[in-house]
CSV table of C-alpha atoms and ligand atoms in Angstrom, one decimal:
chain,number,residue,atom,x,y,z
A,1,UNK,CA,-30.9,-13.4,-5.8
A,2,UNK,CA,-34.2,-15.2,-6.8
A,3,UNK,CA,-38.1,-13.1,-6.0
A,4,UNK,CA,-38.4,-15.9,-3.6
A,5,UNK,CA,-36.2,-14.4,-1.2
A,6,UNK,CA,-37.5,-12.6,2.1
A,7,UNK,CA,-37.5,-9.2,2.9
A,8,UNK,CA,-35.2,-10.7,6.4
A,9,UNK,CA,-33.3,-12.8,4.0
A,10,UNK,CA,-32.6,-10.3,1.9
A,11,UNK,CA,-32.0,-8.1,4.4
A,12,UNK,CA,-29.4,-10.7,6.3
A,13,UNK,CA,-27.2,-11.3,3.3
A,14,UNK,CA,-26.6,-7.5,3.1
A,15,UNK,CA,-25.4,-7.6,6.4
A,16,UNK,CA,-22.8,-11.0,5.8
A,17,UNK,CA,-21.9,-8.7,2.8
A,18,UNK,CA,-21.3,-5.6,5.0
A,19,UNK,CA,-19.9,-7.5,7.4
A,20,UNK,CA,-17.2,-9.6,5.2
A,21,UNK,CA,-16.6,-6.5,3.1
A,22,UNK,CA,-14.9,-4.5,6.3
A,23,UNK,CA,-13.0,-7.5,7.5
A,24,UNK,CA,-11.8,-7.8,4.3
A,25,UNK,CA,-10.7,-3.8,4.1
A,26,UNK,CA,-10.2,-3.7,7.4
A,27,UNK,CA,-8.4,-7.0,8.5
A,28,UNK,CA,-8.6,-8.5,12.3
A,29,UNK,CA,-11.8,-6.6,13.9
A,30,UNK,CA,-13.4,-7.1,17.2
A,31,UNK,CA,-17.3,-7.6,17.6
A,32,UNK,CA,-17.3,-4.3,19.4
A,33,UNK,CA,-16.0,-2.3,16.7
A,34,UNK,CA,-18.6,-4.3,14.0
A,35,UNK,CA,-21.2,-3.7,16.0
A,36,UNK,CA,-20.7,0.0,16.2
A,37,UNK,CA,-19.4,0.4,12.7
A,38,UNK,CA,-21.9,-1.5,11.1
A,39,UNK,CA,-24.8,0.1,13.5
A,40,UNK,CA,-26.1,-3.8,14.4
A,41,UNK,CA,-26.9,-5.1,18.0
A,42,UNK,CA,-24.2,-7.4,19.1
A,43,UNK,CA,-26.4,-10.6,18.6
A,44,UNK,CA,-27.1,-10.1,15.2
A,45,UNK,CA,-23.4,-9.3,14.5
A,46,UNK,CA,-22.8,-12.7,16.6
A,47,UNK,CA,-25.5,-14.3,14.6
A,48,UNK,CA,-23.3,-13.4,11.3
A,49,UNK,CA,-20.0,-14.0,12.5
A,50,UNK,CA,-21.2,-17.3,13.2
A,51,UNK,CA,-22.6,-18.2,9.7
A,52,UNK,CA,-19.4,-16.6,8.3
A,53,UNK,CA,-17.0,-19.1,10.6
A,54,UNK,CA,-19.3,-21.5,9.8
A,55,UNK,CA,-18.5,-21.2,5.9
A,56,UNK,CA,-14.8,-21.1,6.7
A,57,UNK,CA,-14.3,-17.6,6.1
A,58,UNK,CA,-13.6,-15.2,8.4
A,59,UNK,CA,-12.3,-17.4,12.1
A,60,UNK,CA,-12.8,-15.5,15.9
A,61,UNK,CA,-10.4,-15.7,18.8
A,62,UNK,CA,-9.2,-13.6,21.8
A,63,UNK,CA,-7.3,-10.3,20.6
A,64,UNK,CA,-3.6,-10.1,21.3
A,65,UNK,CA,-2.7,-8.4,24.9
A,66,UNK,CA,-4.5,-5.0,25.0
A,67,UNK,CA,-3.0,-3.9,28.4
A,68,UNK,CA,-6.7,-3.1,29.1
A,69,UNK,CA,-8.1,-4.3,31.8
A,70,UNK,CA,-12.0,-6.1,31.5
A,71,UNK,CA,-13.4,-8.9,29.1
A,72,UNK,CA,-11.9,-8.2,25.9
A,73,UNK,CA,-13.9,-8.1,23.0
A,74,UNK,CA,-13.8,-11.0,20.4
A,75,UNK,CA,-11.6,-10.2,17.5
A,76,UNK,CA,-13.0,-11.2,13.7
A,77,UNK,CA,-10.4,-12.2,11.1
A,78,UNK,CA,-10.7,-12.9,7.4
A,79,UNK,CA,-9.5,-16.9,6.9
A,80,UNK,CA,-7.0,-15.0,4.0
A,81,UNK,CA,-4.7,-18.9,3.8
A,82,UNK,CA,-8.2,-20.5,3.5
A,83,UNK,CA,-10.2,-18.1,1.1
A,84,UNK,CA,-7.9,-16.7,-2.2
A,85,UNK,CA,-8.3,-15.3,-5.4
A,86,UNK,CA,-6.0,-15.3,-8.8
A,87,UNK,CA,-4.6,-11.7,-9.6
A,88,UNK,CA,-2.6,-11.0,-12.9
A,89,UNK,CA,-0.8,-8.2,-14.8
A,90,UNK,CA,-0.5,-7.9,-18.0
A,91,UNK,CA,2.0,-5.4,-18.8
A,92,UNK,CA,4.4,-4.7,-21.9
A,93,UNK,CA,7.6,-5.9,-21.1
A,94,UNK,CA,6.9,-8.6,-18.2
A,95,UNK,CA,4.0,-10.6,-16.8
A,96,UNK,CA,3.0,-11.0,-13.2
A,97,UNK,CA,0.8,-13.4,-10.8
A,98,UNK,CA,-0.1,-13.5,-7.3
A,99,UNK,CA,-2.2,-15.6,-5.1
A,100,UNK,CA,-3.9,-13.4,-3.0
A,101,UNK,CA,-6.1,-14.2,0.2
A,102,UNK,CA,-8.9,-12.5,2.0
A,103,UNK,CA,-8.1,-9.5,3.1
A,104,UNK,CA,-5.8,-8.4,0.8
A,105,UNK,CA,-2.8,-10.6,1.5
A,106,UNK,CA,0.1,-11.4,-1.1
A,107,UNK,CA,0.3,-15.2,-0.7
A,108,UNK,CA,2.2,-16.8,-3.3
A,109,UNK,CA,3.8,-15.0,-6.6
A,110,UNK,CA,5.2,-15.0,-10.0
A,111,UNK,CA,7.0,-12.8,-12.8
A,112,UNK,CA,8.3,-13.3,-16.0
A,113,UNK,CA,8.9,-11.3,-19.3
A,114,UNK,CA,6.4,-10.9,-21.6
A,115,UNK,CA,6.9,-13.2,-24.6
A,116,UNK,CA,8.1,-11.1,-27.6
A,117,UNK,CA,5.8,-11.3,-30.7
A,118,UNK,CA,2.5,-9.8,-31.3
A,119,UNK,CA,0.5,-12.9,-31.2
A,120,UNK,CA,-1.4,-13.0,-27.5
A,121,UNK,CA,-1.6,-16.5,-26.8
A,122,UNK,CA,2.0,-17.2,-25.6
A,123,UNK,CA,1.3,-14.6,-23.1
A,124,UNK,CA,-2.1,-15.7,-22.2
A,125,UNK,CA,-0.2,-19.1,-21.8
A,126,UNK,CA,2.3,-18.3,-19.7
A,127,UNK,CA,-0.2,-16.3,-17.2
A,128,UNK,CA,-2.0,-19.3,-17.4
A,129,UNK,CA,1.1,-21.9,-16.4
A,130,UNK,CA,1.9,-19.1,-13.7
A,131,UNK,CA,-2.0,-19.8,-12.0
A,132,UNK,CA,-1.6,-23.7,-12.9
A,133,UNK,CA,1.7,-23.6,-10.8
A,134,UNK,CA,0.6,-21.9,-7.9
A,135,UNK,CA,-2.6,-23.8,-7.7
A,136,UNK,CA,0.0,-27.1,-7.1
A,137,UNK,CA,1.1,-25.5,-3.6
A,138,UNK,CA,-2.3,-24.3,-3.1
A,139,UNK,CA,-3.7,-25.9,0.2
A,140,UNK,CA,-6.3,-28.6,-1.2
A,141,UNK,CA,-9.0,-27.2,1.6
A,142,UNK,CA,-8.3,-24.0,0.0
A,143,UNK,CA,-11.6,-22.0,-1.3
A,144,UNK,CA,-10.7,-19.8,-4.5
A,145,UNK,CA,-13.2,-17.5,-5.7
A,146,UNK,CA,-12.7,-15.5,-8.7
A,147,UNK,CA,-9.9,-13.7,-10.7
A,148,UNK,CA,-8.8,-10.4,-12.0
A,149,UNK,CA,-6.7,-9.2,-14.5
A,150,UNK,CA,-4.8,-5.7,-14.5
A,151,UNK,CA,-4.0,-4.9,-18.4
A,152,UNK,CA,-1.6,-2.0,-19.3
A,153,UNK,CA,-3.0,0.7,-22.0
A,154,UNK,CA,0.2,0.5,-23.5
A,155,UNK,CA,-0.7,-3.4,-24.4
A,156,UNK,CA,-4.0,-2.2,-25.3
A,157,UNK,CA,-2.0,0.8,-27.6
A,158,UNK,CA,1.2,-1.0,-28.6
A,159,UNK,CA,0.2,-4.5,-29.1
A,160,UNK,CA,-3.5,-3.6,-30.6
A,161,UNK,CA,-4.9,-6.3,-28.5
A,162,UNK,CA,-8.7,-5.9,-27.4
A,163,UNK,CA,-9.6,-7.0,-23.8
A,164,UNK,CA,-12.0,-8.6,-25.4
A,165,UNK,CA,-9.8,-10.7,-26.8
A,166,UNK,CA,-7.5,-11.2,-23.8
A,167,UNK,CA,-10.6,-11.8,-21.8
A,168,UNK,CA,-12.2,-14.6,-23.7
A,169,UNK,CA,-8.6,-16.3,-24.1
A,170,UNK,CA,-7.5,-15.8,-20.7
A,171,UNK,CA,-10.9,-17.9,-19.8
A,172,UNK,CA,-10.0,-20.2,-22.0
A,173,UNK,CA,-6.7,-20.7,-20.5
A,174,UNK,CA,-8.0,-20.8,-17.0
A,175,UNK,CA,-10.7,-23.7,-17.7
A,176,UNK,CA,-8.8,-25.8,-15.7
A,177,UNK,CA,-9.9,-24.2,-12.9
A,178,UNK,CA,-13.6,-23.8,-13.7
A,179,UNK,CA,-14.9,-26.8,-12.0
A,180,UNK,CA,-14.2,-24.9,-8.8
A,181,UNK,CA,-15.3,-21.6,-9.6
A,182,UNK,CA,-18.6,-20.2,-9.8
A,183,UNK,CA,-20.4,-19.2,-13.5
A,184,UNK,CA,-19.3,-15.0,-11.6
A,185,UNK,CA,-15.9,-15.7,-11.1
A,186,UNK,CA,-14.1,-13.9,-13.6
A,187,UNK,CA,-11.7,-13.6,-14.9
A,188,UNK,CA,-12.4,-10.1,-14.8
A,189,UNK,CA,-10.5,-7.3,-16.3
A,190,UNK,CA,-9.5,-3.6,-15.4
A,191,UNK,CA,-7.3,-0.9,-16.9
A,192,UNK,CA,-3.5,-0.9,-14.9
A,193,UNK,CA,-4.0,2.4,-13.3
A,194,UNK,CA,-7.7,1.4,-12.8
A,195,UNK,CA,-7.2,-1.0,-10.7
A,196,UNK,CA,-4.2,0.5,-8.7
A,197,UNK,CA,-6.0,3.1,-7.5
A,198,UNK,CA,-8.6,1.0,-6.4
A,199,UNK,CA,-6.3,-0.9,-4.3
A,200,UNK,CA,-4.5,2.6,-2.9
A,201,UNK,CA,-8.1,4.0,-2.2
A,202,UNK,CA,-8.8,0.4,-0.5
A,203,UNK,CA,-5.9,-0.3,1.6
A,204,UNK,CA,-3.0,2.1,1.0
A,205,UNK,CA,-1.9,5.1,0.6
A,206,UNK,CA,-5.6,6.8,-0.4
A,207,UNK,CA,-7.5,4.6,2.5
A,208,UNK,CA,-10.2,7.3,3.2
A,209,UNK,CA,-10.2,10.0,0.2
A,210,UNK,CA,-13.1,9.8,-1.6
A,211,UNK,CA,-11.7,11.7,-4.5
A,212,UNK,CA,-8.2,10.6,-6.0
A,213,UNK,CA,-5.7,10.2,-8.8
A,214,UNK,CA,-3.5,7.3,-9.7
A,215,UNK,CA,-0.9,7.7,-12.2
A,216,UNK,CA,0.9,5.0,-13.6
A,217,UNK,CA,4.0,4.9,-15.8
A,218,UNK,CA,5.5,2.4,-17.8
A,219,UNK,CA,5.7,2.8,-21.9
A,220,UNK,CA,2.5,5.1,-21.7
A,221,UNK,CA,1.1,7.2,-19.1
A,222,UNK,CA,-2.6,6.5,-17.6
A,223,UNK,CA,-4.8,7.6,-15.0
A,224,UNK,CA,-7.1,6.0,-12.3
A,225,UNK,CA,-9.6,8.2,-11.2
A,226,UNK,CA,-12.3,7.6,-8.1
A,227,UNK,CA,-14.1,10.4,-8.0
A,228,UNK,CA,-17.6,10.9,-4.8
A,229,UNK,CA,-15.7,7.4,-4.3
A,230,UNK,CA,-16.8,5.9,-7.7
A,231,UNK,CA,-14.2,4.3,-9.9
A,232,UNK,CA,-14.5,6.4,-13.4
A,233,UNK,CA,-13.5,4.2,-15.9
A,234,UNK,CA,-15.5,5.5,-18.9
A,235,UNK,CA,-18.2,4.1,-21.5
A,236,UNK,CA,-16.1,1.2,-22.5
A,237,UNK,CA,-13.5,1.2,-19.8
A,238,UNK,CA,-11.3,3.5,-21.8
A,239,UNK,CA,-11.7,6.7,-19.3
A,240,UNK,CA,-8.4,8.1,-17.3
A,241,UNK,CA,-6.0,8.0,-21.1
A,242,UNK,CA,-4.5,10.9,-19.5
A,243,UNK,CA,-1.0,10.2,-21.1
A,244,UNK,CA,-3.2,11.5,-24.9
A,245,UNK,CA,-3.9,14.5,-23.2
A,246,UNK,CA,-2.1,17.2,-25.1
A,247,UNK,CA,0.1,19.3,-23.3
A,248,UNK,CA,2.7,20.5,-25.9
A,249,UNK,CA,1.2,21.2,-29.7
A,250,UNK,CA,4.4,22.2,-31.1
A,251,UNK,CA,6.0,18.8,-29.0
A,252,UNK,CA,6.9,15.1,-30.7
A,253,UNK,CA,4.6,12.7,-32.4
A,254,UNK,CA,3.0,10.5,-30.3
A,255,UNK,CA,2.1,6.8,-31.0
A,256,UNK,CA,-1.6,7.3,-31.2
A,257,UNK,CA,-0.8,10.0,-34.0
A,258,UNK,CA,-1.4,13.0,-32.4
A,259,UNK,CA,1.4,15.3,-31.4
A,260,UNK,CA,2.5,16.8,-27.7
A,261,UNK,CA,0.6,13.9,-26.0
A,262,UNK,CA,1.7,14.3,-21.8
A,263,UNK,CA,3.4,10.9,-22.5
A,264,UNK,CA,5.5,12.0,-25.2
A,265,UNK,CA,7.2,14.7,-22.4
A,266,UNK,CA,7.1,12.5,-19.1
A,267,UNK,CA,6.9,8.4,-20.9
A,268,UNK,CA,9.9,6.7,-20.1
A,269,UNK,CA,10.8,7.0,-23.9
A,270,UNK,CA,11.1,10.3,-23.5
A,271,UNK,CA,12.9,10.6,-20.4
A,272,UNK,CA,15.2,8.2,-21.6
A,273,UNK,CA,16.3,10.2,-25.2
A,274,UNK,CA,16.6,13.1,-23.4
A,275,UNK,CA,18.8,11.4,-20.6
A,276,UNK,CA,20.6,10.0,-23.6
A,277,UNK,CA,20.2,6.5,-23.0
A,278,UNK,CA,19.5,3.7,-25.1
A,279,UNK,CA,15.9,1.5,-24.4
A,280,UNK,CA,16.9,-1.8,-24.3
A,281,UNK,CA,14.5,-2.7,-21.0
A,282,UNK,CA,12.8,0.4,-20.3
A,283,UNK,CA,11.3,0.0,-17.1
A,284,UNK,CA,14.9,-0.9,-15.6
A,285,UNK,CA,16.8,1.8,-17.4
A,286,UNK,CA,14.3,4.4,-16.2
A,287,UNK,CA,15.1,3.8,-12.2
A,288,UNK,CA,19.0,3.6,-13.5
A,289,UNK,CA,19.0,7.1,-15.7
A,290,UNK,CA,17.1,8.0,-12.8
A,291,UNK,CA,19.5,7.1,-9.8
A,292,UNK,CA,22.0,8.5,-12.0
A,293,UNK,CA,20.5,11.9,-11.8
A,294,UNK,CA,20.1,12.1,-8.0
A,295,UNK,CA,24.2,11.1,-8.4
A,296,UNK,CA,24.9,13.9,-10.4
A,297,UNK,CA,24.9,13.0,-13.9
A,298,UNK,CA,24.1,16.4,-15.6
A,299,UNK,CA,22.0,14.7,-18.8
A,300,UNK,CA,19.9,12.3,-16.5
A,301,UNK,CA,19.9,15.3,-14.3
A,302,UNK,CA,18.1,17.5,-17.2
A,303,UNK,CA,16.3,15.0,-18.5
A,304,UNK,CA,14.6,14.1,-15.1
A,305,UNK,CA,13.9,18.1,-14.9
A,306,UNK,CA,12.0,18.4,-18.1
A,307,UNK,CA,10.3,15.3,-17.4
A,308,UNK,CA,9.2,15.9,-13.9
A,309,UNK,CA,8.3,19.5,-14.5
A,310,UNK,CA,5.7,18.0,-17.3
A,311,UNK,CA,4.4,16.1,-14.4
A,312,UNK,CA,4.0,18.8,-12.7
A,313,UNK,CA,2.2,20.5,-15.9
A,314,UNK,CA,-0.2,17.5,-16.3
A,315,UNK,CA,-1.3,16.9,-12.6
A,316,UNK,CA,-2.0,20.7,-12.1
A,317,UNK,CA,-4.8,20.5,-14.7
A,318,UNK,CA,-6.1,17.1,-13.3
A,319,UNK,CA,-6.1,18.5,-10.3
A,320,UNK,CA,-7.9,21.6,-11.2
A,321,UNK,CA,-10.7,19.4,-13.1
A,322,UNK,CA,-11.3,16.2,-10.5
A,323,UNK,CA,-10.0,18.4,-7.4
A,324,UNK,CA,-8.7,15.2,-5.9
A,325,UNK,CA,-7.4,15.2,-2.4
A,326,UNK,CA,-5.2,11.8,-2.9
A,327,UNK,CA,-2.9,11.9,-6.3
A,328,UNK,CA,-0.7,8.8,-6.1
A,329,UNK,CA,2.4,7.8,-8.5
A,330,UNK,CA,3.0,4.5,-9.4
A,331,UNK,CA,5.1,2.6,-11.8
A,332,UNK,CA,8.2,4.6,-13.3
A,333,UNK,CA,6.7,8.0,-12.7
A,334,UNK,CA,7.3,6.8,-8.7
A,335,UNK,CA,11.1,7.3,-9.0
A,336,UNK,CA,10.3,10.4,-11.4
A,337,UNK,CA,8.1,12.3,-8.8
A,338,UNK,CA,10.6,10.9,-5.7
A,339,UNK,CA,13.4,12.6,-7.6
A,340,UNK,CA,12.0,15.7,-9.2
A,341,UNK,CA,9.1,16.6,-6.4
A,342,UNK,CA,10.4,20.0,-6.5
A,343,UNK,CA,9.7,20.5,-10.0
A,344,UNK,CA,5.9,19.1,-9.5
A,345,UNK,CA,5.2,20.8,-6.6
A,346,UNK,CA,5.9,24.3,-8.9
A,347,UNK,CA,4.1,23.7,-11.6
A,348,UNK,CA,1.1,22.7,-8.8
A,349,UNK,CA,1.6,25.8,-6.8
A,350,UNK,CA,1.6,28.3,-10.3
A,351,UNK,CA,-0.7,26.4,-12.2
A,352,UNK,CA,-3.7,24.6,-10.2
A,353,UNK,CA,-6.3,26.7,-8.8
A,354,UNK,CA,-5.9,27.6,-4.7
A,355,UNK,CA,-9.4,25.6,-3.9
A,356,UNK,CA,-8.1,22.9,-5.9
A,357,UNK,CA,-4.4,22.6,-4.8
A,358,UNK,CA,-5.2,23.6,-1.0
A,359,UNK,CA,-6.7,20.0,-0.1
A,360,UNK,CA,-4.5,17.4,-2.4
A,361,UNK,CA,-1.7,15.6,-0.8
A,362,UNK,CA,1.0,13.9,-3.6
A,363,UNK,CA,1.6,10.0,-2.3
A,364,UNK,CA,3.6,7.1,-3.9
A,365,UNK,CA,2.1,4.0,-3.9
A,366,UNK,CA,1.5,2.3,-0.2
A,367,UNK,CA,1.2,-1.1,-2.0
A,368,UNK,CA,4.5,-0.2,-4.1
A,369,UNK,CA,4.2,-2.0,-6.8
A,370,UNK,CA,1.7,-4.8,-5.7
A,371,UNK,CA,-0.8,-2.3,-6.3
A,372,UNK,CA,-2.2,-3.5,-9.4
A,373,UNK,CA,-2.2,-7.0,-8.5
A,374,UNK,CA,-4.2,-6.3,-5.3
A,375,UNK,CA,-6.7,-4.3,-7.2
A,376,UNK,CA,-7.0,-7.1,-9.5
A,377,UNK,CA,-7.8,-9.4,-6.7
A,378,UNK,CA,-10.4,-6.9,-5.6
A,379,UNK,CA,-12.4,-7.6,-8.6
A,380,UNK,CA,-12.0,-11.4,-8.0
A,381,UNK,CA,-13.1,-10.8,-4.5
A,382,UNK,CA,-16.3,-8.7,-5.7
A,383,UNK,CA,-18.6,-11.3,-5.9
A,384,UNK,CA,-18.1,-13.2,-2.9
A,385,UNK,CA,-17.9,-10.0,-0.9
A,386,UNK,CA,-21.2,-8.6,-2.2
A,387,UNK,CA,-22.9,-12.5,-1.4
A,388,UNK,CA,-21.0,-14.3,0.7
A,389,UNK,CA,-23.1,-17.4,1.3
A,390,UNK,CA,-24.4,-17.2,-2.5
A,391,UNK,CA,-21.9,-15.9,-4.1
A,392,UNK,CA,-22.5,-18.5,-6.9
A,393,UNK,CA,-19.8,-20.8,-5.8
A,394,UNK,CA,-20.1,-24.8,-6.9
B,401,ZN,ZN1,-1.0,10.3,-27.9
């Protein structure tokens, strides 16, 4: 914003920021409720409706039947088929891409494996052919503003690849779309759990807790943590490796060289040697050794025991330190937690403090496992939400 601008300039594109920013949460809202919401008289929020319409994003209409009798009230709507962003995943063993619109809205995906190999641009590739695809069937009045990328840690841990790195080459790989994004477009990039639990405290299954936990599982274990409703991601962006906490010194080696990490008792390696199964595609063999205990199997059965009651171990002492109200598993600890909630619930109720454990509720993902990618494109909506009009689009 340049020292030119106006104290009532200023003070207007806070309020098309406000404004956009709860339609975008919030979806289809009517003047009534943004006028009392956002504490505005009803012709400013008129006045800024009308300049959003105006820049084709958000459109107004008469609600659907309310069954009330009287005028009814005009209903806002984000223009989410108009108005998109790029979100990726960068995970392990597979890759992911959506097209997401205003307001949240999955429009248009991709997956694919991960290509083997510990070089990064074949992977930076294909995420990149997955956005150059979906830009083909893209409507050509479309408006995309920005990108985000969700990394895994255990990319980070097990490939050794810096976000810088993937950052600078994923920018490189998208410079095909440069000439219609803005010099703050992205991409930008956020830690897997990061990012989930921004989308869960957003839109899902945390909507409303100011204070929450997101685990995710896949090859490691990490955390997203929004604590006084600020994201906690750490000095470098490193905060929430909750899966290096150590919860068992006499337990196995982990990867990062210490020994009795949390991930080396609840990571689906370790559920999987214990159910006695091989780990040819983790992520897939973890809902089946899974499934296999809720049928009966008695070494899934164990195996999801021990793993679950480590849970169980683990959130009790997040718990006790961030005294969340929202804790929220995603990724393979989902099916873990679904199938062994007695086991968690235990280790809460003997080990977390009664403040602590009297307020949090334990959730699976709303979002399932979209949640990432709509966290992601909540960082490539960030810029346009906090400017609208300004938001340093060409
Ligand atoms: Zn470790």
């Amino acid at each position: 914003m340049s020292s030119s601008t106006s104290p009532q300039e200023s003070v207007r594109r806070q309020n098309l920021g406000a404004l956009l920013r709860y339609i975008h949460v919030r979806g289809a809202t009517s003047r009534a409720e943004l006028t009392s919401r956002l504490g505005l008289n009803r012709s400013t929020i008129g006045a800024l409706t009308a300049d959003l319409a105006t820049a084709g994003l958000v459109d107004e209409g008469v609600p659907h039947e309310t069954g009330r009798a009287g005028r009814p009230s005009i209903v806002v709507r984000p223009r989410s088929s108009r108005v998109y962003g790029y979100a990726l995943s960068l995970e392990l063993d597979r890759l992911r891409a959506a097209r997401v619109g205003l307001g949240g809205k999955v429009l248009d995906g991709r997956t694919a494996e991960r290509p083997p190999g510990p070089d990064p641009a074949p992977t930076i590739a294909a995420l990149a052919g997955f956005v150059a695809d979906m830009q083909r069937t893209a409507p050509t009045d479309a408006v995309l503003v920005g990108s985000g990328l969700a990394v895994s840690t255990s990319v980070r841990h097990h490939l050794g690849w810096a976000d810088e790195t993937i950052e600078s080459e994923l920018a490189h790989g998208l410079a095909a779309l440069r000439p219609r994004l803005g010099p703050s477009a992205g991409p930008f990039l956020g830690g897997i759990a990061d990012l989930a639990a921004l989308a869960e405290h957003t839109r899902g299954a945390a909507t409303g807790a100011d204070n929450v936990i997101y685990l995710h599982g896949d090859a490691g274990i990490s955390a997203g943590i929004i604590a006084g409703g600020r994201r906690i991601t750490g000095y470098g962006g490193h905060g929430g490796e909750v899966g290096h906490m150590v919860v068992n010194p006499s337990g196995r080696l982990c990867g990062c060289g210490s020994r009795g990490c949390w991930e080396t008792e609840i990571g689906e390696r370790a559920l999987l040697h214990l159910a006695g199964r091989p780990v040819p595609t983790p992520g897939a063999a973890v809902t089946a050794a899974v499934h296999a205990a809720r049928s009966g199997d008695p070494d899934a059965s164990a195996a999801v025991a021990h793993a679950a009651d480590w849970l169980g171990f683990g959130v009790a002492n997040l718990v006790n330190i961030f005294n969340p109200t929202v804790v929220v598993f995603g990724g393979t600890l989902r099916e873990l937690y679904l199938t062994g909630a007695d086991h968690v619930h235990n280790r809460l109720f003997t080990m977390a403090l009664p403040a602590c454990r009297a307020h949090v509720a334990l959730h699976t993902p709303q979002l399932g496992d979209d949640a990432p990618l709509v966290g992601a494109a909540e960082l490539a909506f960030e810029s346009l939400l906090s400017d609208p009009l300004f938001a340093g689009r060409p």
